[in-house]
Amino acid sequence: MDATALTANDEPLVATALIAEDEPLLAAALQAELARAWPTLRILATVASGTQAVEQALALRPDVLFLDIRMPGQSGLEAAATLAEEWPTDAQGVGLAAAPFPALVFVTAYDQYAVQAFEAQAVDYLLKPVQSARLDQTVQRLQHRLAQRIQPVGSAAQAAPLEQALAQLRALVALGVPNAPAAEPLRVIQASVGKHIRLVPVEDVLVFEAADKYLRVLTQDAEFLIRTPLKELLPRLEPEVFWQVHRGTVVRANAIDSVQRDEAGKLSLELRGRSERWQVSRLYAHRFRAM
């Protein structure tokens, strides 16, 4: 075993992992390759969707999470963002000592854009089908990273895994869809109201909020429901005008009245013209650094 796989006591580095892959044969192949390359890595579970990946990662707290990019429901990237939001921390935002945020490895079919994006953000990735030599490199990097995490309880280094993952995910999310044609800015929302169609100027909209199969469109004094998913609407919204503050919430930036931090360290905001509060996820909390 490589020296980077040893602890300070020269003992093999024991770690745990979760595999999220919706193709059973590929999941089995990855597990077999990991058993060869990292015999002391224990696979806690193998799941087939992004939603299951989040649920099991929160329950099992693995050291490493292998995420297929394309899965039913949530993509691997969306699952990672959700997990980063829901990962338990203390009031200062530091990951719980018993469960640092997992090291992330994205698994993808060959896509030059994805590879360039991962490399630019120093994100570990594997191409399908997984090659032994490439996996060995990834394993060595993971072992080195996990060995560095062995710090005294209360060390500032314990916050690093989550903060590093958030910075990487922000950058990947910001890149958007590669080579997509420039979307024309959205000017009017068409919403069905009974037998009528209301034309709502985007300049009147304060909030877009995902709700089950619908998207809530909130103005200062009205609410409409449309079926367009938020991920399809986002490319047509001007990013300096509308800020995404949560995976399912986009708000008009100049309508933000105040931002508050609660005792658990989580942020929420109020908008002028609305009485509700909206949660700000960790992924987008950097917009409010003064907090």
Short mmCIF file of C-alpha atoms in Angstrom, two decimals:
data_model
loop_
_atom_site.label_atom_id
_atom_site.label_comp_id
_atom_site.label_asym_id
_atom_site.label_seq_id
_atom_site.Cartn_x
_atom_site.Cartn_y
_atom_site.Cartn_z
CA MET A 1 0.00 0.00 0.00
CA ASP A 2 1.22 3.50 -0.84
CA ALA A 3 2.72 5.51 2.02
CA THR A 4 -0.06 8.07 1.73
CA ALA A 5 -2.43 5.30 2.81
CA LEU A 6 -0.81 5.07 6.22
CA THR A 7 -1.74 6.84 9.42
CA ALA A 8 0.73 8.60 11.69
CA ASN A 9 1.19 5.22 13.44
CA ASP A 10 2.12 3.55 10.12
CA GLU A 11 -1.14 1.62 10.14
CA PRO A 12 -3.31 1.18 6.99
CA LEU A 13 -5.82 4.00 6.60
CA VAL A 14 -9.28 2.58 7.23
CA ALA A 15 -12.13 4.56 5.66
CA THR A 16 -15.75 4.20 4.56
CA ALA A 17 -17.51 5.04 1.30
CA LEU A 18 -20.92 5.27 -0.32
CA ILE A 19 -21.45 4.60 -4.03
CA ALA A 20 -24.31 6.32 -5.90
CA GLU A 21 -24.68 4.74 -9.35
CA ASP A 22 -27.94 3.82 -11.09
CA GLU A 23 -26.37 1.16 -13.36
CA PRO A 24 -25.86 -2.02 -11.26
CA LEU A 25 -23.06 -3.44 -13.42
CA LEU A 26 -21.06 -0.20 -13.24
CA ALA A 27 -21.65 0.05 -9.49
CA ALA A 28 -20.40 -3.52 -9.03
CA ALA A 29 -17.37 -2.86 -11.24
CA LEU A 30 -16.44 0.26 -9.26
CA GLN A 31 -16.81 -1.63 -5.97
CA ALA A 32 -14.57 -4.43 -7.26
CA GLU A 33 -11.92 -1.97 -8.43
CA LEU A 34 -12.00 -0.18 -5.08
CA ALA A 35 -11.53 -3.49 -3.26
CA ARG A 36 -8.36 -4.01 -5.30
CA ALA A 37 -7.01 -0.47 -5.04
CA TRP A 38 -7.98 0.21 -1.42
CA PRO A 39 -8.51 -3.02 0.56
CA THR A 40 -9.22 -1.20 3.84
CA LEU A 41 -12.01 0.93 2.31
CA ARG A 42 -15.40 -0.33 3.54
CA ILE A 43 -18.36 0.27 1.23
CA LEU A 44 -21.29 1.13 3.49
CA ALA A 45 -23.97 1.07 0.79
CA THR A 46 -24.67 1.35 -2.92
CA VAL A 47 -27.68 3.42 -4.01
CA ALA A 48 -29.25 4.20 -7.37
CA SER A 49 -30.43 7.82 -7.14
CA GLY A 50 -29.36 11.22 -5.95
CA THR A 51 -32.13 11.34 -3.37
CA GLN A 52 -31.04 8.01 -1.88
CA ALA A 53 -27.44 9.21 -1.89
CA VAL A 54 -28.34 12.20 0.27
CA GLU A 55 -30.46 10.13 2.65
CA GLN A 56 -27.86 7.40 3.11
CA ALA A 57 -24.93 9.80 3.36
CA LEU A 58 -26.67 11.69 6.16
CA ALA A 59 -27.49 8.43 7.93
CA LEU A 60 -24.15 6.64 7.44
CA ARG A 61 -21.66 9.58 7.37
CA PRO A 62 -19.15 8.04 4.91
CA ASP A 63 -15.63 9.39 4.49
CA VAL A 64 -15.92 9.30 0.69
CA LEU A 65 -18.91 9.66 -1.62
CA PHE A 66 -18.76 8.43 -5.23
CA LEU A 67 -21.52 10.21 -7.19
CA ASP A 68 -22.65 9.40 -10.70
CA ILE A 69 -23.32 12.69 -12.48
CA ARG A 70 -26.48 11.46 -14.26
CA MET A 71 -28.99 9.68 -12.03
CA PRO A 72 -32.79 9.56 -11.73
CA GLY A 73 -34.22 12.50 -9.82
CA GLN A 74 -31.32 14.55 -8.53
CA SER A 75 -28.10 14.60 -10.51
CA GLY A 76 -24.84 13.88 -8.73
CA LEU A 77 -24.08 17.59 -8.59
CA GLU A 78 -27.54 18.42 -7.22
CA ALA A 79 -27.22 15.64 -4.63
CA ALA A 80 -23.86 16.99 -3.49
CA ALA A 81 -25.31 20.50 -3.15
CA THR A 82 -28.27 19.17 -1.17
CA LEU A 83 -26.00 17.17 1.10
CA ALA A 84 -23.79 20.22 1.73
CA GLU A 85 -26.88 22.15 2.76
CA GLU A 86 -28.18 19.46 5.12
CA TRP A 87 -24.89 18.27 6.62
CA PRO A 88 -25.00 18.83 10.43
CA THR A 89 -22.75 21.56 11.81
CA ASP A 90 -22.45 23.54 15.00
CA ALA A 91 -23.58 27.18 15.32
CA GLN A 92 -20.29 28.40 13.84
CA GLY A 93 -20.81 26.30 10.72
CA VAL A 94 -18.09 23.81 11.62
CA GLY A 95 -18.75 20.20 10.66
CA LEU A 96 -19.41 17.95 13.63
CA ALA A 97 -16.17 16.44 14.89
CA ALA A 98 -17.49 12.91 14.48
CA ALA A 99 -18.49 13.45 10.85
CA PRO A 100 -16.44 15.69 8.56
CA PHE A 101 -18.09 16.31 5.19
CA PRO A 102 -17.31 13.46 2.76
CA ALA A 103 -14.65 13.76 0.12
CA LEU A 104 -16.54 13.90 -3.20
CA VAL A 105 -15.68 11.95 -6.35
CA PHE A 106 -17.90 12.46 -9.40
CA VAL A 107 -18.26 9.61 -11.88
CA THR A 108 -19.18 10.55 -15.44
CA ALA A 109 -19.31 9.27 -19.00
CA TYR A 110 -16.67 11.00 -21.13
CA ASP A 111 -17.53 14.67 -21.44
CA GLN A 112 -14.69 17.05 -22.17
CA TYR A 113 -16.58 19.97 -20.65
CA ALA A 114 -17.22 18.09 -17.41
CA VAL A 115 -13.59 16.99 -17.22
CA GLN A 116 -12.34 20.55 -17.73
CA ALA A 117 -14.79 21.84 -15.11
CA PHE A 118 -13.74 19.25 -12.53
CA GLU A 119 -10.05 19.82 -13.17
CA ALA A 120 -10.41 23.60 -12.93
CA GLN A 121 -11.95 23.25 -9.48
CA ALA A 122 -9.63 20.44 -8.32
CA VAL A 123 -12.63 18.11 -7.97
CA ASP A 124 -11.91 14.38 -8.09
CA TYR A 125 -13.62 12.57 -10.95
CA LEU A 126 -13.64 9.19 -12.67
CA LEU A 127 -14.58 8.46 -16.27
CA LYS A 128 -16.80 5.52 -17.22
CA PRO A 129 -15.83 2.76 -17.59
CA VAL A 130 -13.48 3.16 -14.65
CA GLN A 131 -9.84 2.46 -15.52
CA SER A 132 -7.57 0.88 -12.90
CA ALA A 133 -4.70 3.34 -13.36
CA ARG A 134 -6.99 6.38 -13.07
CA LEU A 135 -8.72 4.95 -10.01
CA ASP A 136 -5.35 4.33 -8.36
CA GLN A 137 -4.53 8.05 -8.75
CA THR A 138 -7.86 9.06 -7.25
CA VAL A 139 -7.43 6.63 -4.34
CA GLN A 140 -3.98 8.04 -3.54
CA ARG A 141 -5.36 11.60 -3.49
CA LEU A 142 -8.28 10.54 -1.27
CA GLN A 143 -6.02 8.70 1.14
CA HIS A 144 -3.71 11.69 1.43
CA ARG A 145 -6.66 14.04 2.01
CA LEU A 146 -8.27 11.81 4.64
CA ALA A 147 -4.96 11.32 6.45
CA GLN A 148 -4.67 15.11 6.75
CA ARG A 149 -8.10 15.26 8.35
CA ILE A 150 -6.92 13.38 11.43
CA GLN A 151 -6.73 16.42 13.67
CA PRO A 152 -7.38 17.03 17.40
CA VAL A 153 -11.04 17.62 18.26
CA GLY A 154 -11.87 21.30 17.93
CA SER A 155 -9.20 21.95 15.30
CA ALA A 156 -10.03 24.58 12.69
CA ALA A 157 -9.08 21.98 10.06
CA GLN A 158 -12.35 20.18 10.78
CA ALA A 159 -14.28 22.96 9.02
CA ALA A 160 -12.16 22.65 5.86
CA PRO A 161 -13.90 19.68 4.14
CA LEU A 162 -17.31 21.37 4.08
CA GLU A 163 -15.94 24.79 3.14
CA GLN A 164 -13.82 23.29 0.36
CA ALA A 165 -16.78 21.33 -1.00
CA LEU A 166 -19.02 24.43 -0.93
CA ALA A 167 -16.46 26.50 -2.85
CA GLN A 168 -16.08 23.77 -5.47
CA LEU A 169 -19.84 23.25 -5.83
CA ARG A 170 -20.50 27.01 -6.17
CA ALA A 171 -18.02 27.18 -9.02
CA LEU A 172 -19.45 24.11 -10.77
CA VAL A 173 -23.05 25.32 -10.42
CA ALA A 174 -22.08 28.77 -11.73
CA LEU A 175 -20.69 27.25 -14.94
CA GLY A 176 -24.18 26.28 -16.05
CA VAL A 177 -24.95 24.17 -19.12
CA PRO A 178 -22.07 23.90 -21.60
CA ASN A 179 -22.46 25.13 -25.18
CA ALA A 180 -26.11 26.04 -24.65
CA PRO A 181 -27.41 28.76 -26.99
CA ALA A 182 -27.76 32.13 -25.34
CA ALA A 183 -31.22 32.25 -23.82
CA GLU A 184 -33.31 35.33 -24.46
CA PRO A 185 -33.98 37.18 -21.18
CA LEU A 186 -37.39 36.42 -19.76
CA ARG A 187 -39.68 39.45 -19.86
CA VAL A 188 -43.17 38.06 -19.17
CA ILE A 189 -44.50 35.09 -17.19
CA GLN A 190 -47.60 33.38 -18.59
CA ALA A 191 -49.65 31.90 -15.76
CA SER A 192 -52.99 30.11 -15.97
CA VAL A 193 -55.63 31.53 -13.65
CA GLY A 194 -58.86 29.59 -14.07
CA LYS A 195 -59.88 29.92 -17.71
CA HIS A 196 -57.59 32.87 -18.24
CA ILE A 197 -53.91 33.38 -18.85
CA ARG A 198 -52.30 36.18 -16.86
CA LEU A 199 -49.27 37.94 -18.29
CA VAL A 200 -47.03 38.89 -15.38
CA PRO A 201 -44.10 41.23 -16.12
CA VAL A 202 -40.88 39.77 -14.74
CA GLU A 203 -40.06 43.22 -13.34
CA ASP A 204 -42.99 42.70 -10.91
CA VAL A 205 -41.74 39.32 -9.65
CA LEU A 206 -40.09 39.16 -6.24
CA VAL A 207 -39.68 35.38 -5.81
CA PHE A 208 -39.56 32.20 -7.85
CA GLU A 209 -39.97 29.20 -5.52
CA ALA A 210 -40.16 25.50 -6.39
CA ALA A 211 -43.23 23.77 -4.92
CA ASP A 212 -43.81 20.10 -5.79
CA LYS A 213 -44.53 19.97 -9.53
CA TYR A 214 -45.08 23.70 -9.78
CA LEU A 215 -43.12 26.92 -9.50
CA ARG A 216 -44.58 29.65 -7.32
CA VAL A 217 -44.26 33.12 -8.82
CA LEU A 218 -44.72 35.80 -6.15
CA THR A 219 -45.25 39.49 -6.71
CA GLN A 220 -45.84 42.05 -3.98
CA ASP A 221 -49.55 41.28 -3.78
CA ALA A 222 -50.21 38.12 -5.78
CA GLU A 223 -49.15 34.50 -6.29
CA PHE A 224 -49.21 32.43 -9.47
CA LEU A 225 -48.33 28.82 -10.25
CA ILE A 226 -46.55 27.72 -13.42
CA ARG A 227 -45.22 24.34 -14.53
CA THR A 228 -41.83 25.49 -15.83
CA PRO A 229 -39.06 23.95 -13.65
CA LEU A 230 -36.74 26.41 -11.95
CA LYS A 231 -33.69 24.88 -13.65
CA GLU A 232 -35.23 25.75 -17.05
CA LEU A 233 -36.13 29.27 -15.98
CA LEU A 234 -32.78 30.20 -14.41
CA PRO A 235 -30.82 30.63 -17.69
CA ARG A 236 -33.38 33.25 -18.77
CA LEU A 237 -33.15 35.33 -15.59
CA GLU A 238 -30.59 38.11 -15.34
CA PRO A 239 -28.14 36.95 -12.62
CA GLU A 240 -27.45 40.47 -11.35
CA VAL A 241 -31.19 41.03 -10.92
CA PHE A 242 -32.29 37.66 -9.53
CA TRP A 243 -30.19 35.83 -6.94
CA GLN A 244 -30.52 32.14 -6.23
CA VAL A 245 -30.46 31.78 -2.43
CA HIS A 246 -31.53 28.15 -2.13
CA ARG A 247 -31.75 25.19 -4.51
CA GLY A 248 -35.46 25.93 -4.92
CA THR A 249 -35.60 29.71 -4.38
CA VAL A 250 -34.63 32.73 -6.47
CA VAL A 251 -35.31 36.26 -5.22
CA ARG A 252 -35.09 39.76 -6.67
CA ALA A 253 -31.86 41.14 -5.23
CA ASN A 254 -32.93 44.76 -4.85
CA ALA A 255 -36.04 43.65 -2.93
CA ILE A 256 -34.03 42.09 -0.10
CA ASP A 257 -34.74 44.08 3.03
CA SER A 258 -32.81 42.18 5.72
CA VAL A 259 -30.88 38.97 6.40
CA GLN A 260 -30.88 37.28 9.79
CA ARG A 261 -28.71 34.56 11.32
CA ASP A 262 -30.38 32.23 13.84
CA GLU A 263 -28.83 30.45 16.82
CA ALA A 264 -27.87 27.50 14.63
CA GLY A 265 -25.97 29.80 12.29
CA LYS A 266 -28.46 29.52 9.42
CA LEU A 267 -29.43 32.58 7.37
CA SER A 268 -32.89 33.68 6.29
CA LEU A 269 -34.05 36.81 4.51
CA GLU A 270 -37.05 39.12 4.26
CA LEU A 271 -38.18 40.96 1.16
CA ARG A 272 -39.82 44.35 0.94
CA GLY A 273 -43.46 43.79 0.04
CA ARG A 274 -43.73 40.24 1.46
CA SER A 275 -44.20 39.03 5.04
CA GLU A 276 -42.56 35.59 4.65
CA ARG A 277 -38.97 34.61 5.39
CA TRP A 278 -36.85 32.57 2.98
CA GLN A 279 -34.00 30.30 3.97
CA VAL A 280 -30.55 30.92 2.52
CA SER A 281 -28.62 27.72 1.88
CA ARG A 282 -24.92 27.30 2.70
CA LEU A 283 -24.20 27.12 -1.00
CA TYR A 284 -25.33 30.72 -1.47
CA ALA A 285 -24.57 32.19 1.97
CA HIS A 286 -21.37 33.74 0.56
CA ARG A 287 -23.57 36.44 -0.98
CA PHE A 288 -24.06 37.81 2.54
CA ARG A 289 -20.50 37.81 3.88
CA ALA A 290 -21.22 40.63 6.33
CA MET A 291 -23.31 38.10 8.27
#
